[in-house]
Coordinates of C-alpha atoms in Angstrom, one line a residue:
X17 CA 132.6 171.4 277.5
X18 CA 129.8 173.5 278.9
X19 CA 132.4 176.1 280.6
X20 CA 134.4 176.3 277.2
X21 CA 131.1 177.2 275.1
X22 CA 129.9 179.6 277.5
X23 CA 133.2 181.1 277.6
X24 CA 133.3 181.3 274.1
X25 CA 129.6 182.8 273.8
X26 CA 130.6 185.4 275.9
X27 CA 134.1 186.6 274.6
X28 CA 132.3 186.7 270.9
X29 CA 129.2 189.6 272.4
X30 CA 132.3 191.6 273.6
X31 CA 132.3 194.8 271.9
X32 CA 135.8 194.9 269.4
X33 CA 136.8 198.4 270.9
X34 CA 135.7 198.7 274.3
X35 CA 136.4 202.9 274.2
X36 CA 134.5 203.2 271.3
X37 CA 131.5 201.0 272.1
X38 CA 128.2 202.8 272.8
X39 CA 125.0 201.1 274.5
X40 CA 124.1 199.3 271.3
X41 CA 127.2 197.4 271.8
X42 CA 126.9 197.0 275.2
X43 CA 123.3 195.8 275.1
X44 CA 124.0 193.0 272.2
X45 CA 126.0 190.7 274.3
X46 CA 123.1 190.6 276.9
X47 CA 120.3 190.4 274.9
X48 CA 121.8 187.8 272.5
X49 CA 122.3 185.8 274.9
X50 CA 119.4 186.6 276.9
X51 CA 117.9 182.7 277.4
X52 CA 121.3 181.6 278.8
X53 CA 121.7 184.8 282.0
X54 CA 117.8 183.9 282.4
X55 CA 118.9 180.2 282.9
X56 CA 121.7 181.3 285.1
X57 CA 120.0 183.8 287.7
X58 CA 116.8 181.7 287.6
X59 CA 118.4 178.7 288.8
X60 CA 120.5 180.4 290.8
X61 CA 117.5 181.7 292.5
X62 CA 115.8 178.6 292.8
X63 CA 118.4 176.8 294.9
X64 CA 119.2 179.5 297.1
X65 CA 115.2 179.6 298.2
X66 CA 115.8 176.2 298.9
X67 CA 118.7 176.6 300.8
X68 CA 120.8 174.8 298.4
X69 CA 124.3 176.2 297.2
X70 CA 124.1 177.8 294.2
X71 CA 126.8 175.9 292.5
X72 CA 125.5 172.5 293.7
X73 CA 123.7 170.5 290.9
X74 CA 119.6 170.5 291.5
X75 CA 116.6 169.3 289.0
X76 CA 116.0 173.1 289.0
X77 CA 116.8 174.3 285.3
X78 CA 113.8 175.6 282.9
X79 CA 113.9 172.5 281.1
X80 CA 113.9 169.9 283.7
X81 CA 111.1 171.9 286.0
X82 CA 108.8 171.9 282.4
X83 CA 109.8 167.9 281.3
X84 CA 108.7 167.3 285.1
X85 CA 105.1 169.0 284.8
X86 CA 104.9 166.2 281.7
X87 CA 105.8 168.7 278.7
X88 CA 107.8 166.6 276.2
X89 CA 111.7 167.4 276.0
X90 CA 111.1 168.3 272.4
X91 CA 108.6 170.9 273.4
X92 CA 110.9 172.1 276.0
X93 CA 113.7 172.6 273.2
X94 CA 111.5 174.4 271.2
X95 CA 110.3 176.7 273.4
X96 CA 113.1 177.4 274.8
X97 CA 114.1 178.4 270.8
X98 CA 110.9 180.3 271.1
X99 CA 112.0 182.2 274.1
X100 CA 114.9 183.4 272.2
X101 CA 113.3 185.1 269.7
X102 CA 112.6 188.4 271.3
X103 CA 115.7 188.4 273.0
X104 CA 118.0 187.9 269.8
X105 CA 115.5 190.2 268.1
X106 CA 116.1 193.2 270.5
X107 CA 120.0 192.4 269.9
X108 CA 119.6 193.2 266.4
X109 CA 117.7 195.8 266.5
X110 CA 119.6 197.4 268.9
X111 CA 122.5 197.2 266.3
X112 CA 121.0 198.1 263.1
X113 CA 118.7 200.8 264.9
X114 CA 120.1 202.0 268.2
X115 CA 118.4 205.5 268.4
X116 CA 114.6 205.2 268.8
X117 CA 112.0 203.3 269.9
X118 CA 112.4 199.5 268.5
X119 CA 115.1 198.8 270.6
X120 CA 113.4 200.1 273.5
X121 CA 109.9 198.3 272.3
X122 CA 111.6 195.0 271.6
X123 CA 113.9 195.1 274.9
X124 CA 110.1 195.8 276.7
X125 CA 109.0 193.1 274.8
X126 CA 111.7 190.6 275.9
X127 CA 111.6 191.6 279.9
X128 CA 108.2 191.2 279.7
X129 CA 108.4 188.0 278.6
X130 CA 111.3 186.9 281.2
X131 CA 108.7 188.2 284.1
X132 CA 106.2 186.0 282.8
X133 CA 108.4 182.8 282.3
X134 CA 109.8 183.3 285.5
X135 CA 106.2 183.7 287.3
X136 CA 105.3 180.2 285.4
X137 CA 108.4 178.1 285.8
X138 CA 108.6 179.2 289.6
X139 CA 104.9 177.1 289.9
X140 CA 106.0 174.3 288.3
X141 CA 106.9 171.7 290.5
X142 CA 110.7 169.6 290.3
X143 CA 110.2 166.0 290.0
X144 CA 113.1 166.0 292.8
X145 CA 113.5 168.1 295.4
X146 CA 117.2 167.2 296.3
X147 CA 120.6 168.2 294.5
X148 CA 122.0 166.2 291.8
X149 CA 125.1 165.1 291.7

């Protein structure tokens, strides 16, 4: 199920014409779905520090690393809803304002936010340090 979804996720953000698409197009798919490529490259990061492979199962995802330093899986849904707002945010305005400097302000905004995530969930500690399976 997961596969399909993200599969689907990702065809949708395509630009419709791909010689016609400018950067605003380019940048909506990314930033939209800005929560989900953080997800991907911060676990993928997190296992191969560990010398795990990266396509192995581990307790490393964002919301198992913040349920295990005793936050409450409804916090951890909701933040993680949180997290998405400057992301989706820069999408839009990338598409309703592409020349200036919201886009720019809001895509800022959004890495700057990923950087500090990052530099918090990398402290937490994983109730497990071994792969799931």
């Amino acid at each position: 199920g997961s596969h399909f979804l993200g599969y689907s996720l990702a065809i949708m953000v395509l630009p419709e014409r791909w010689e016609d698409a400018g950067l605003a197009e380019w940048a909506f798919g990314p930033m939209a779905l800005g929560v989900f490529l953080f997800e991907l490259v911060f676990i993928t990061k997190m296992r191969l520090n560990k010398g795990l492979k990266w396509w192995r199962g581990s307790p490393d995802h964002f919301s198992l690393r913040m349920q295990a330093a005793g936050i409450p899986k409804s916090h951890t849904i909701g933040l993680a809803w949180l997290a998405a707002i400057p992301w989706v945010g820069a999408a839009v305005i990338w598409q309703w304002h592409p020349d200036g400097a919201w886009p720019l302000l809001m895509t800022g905004l959004a890495i700057l936010e990923a950087v500090l995530v990052w530099r918090w969930l990398r402290d937490l500690e994983c109730a497990s340090r071994t792969r799931v399976e």
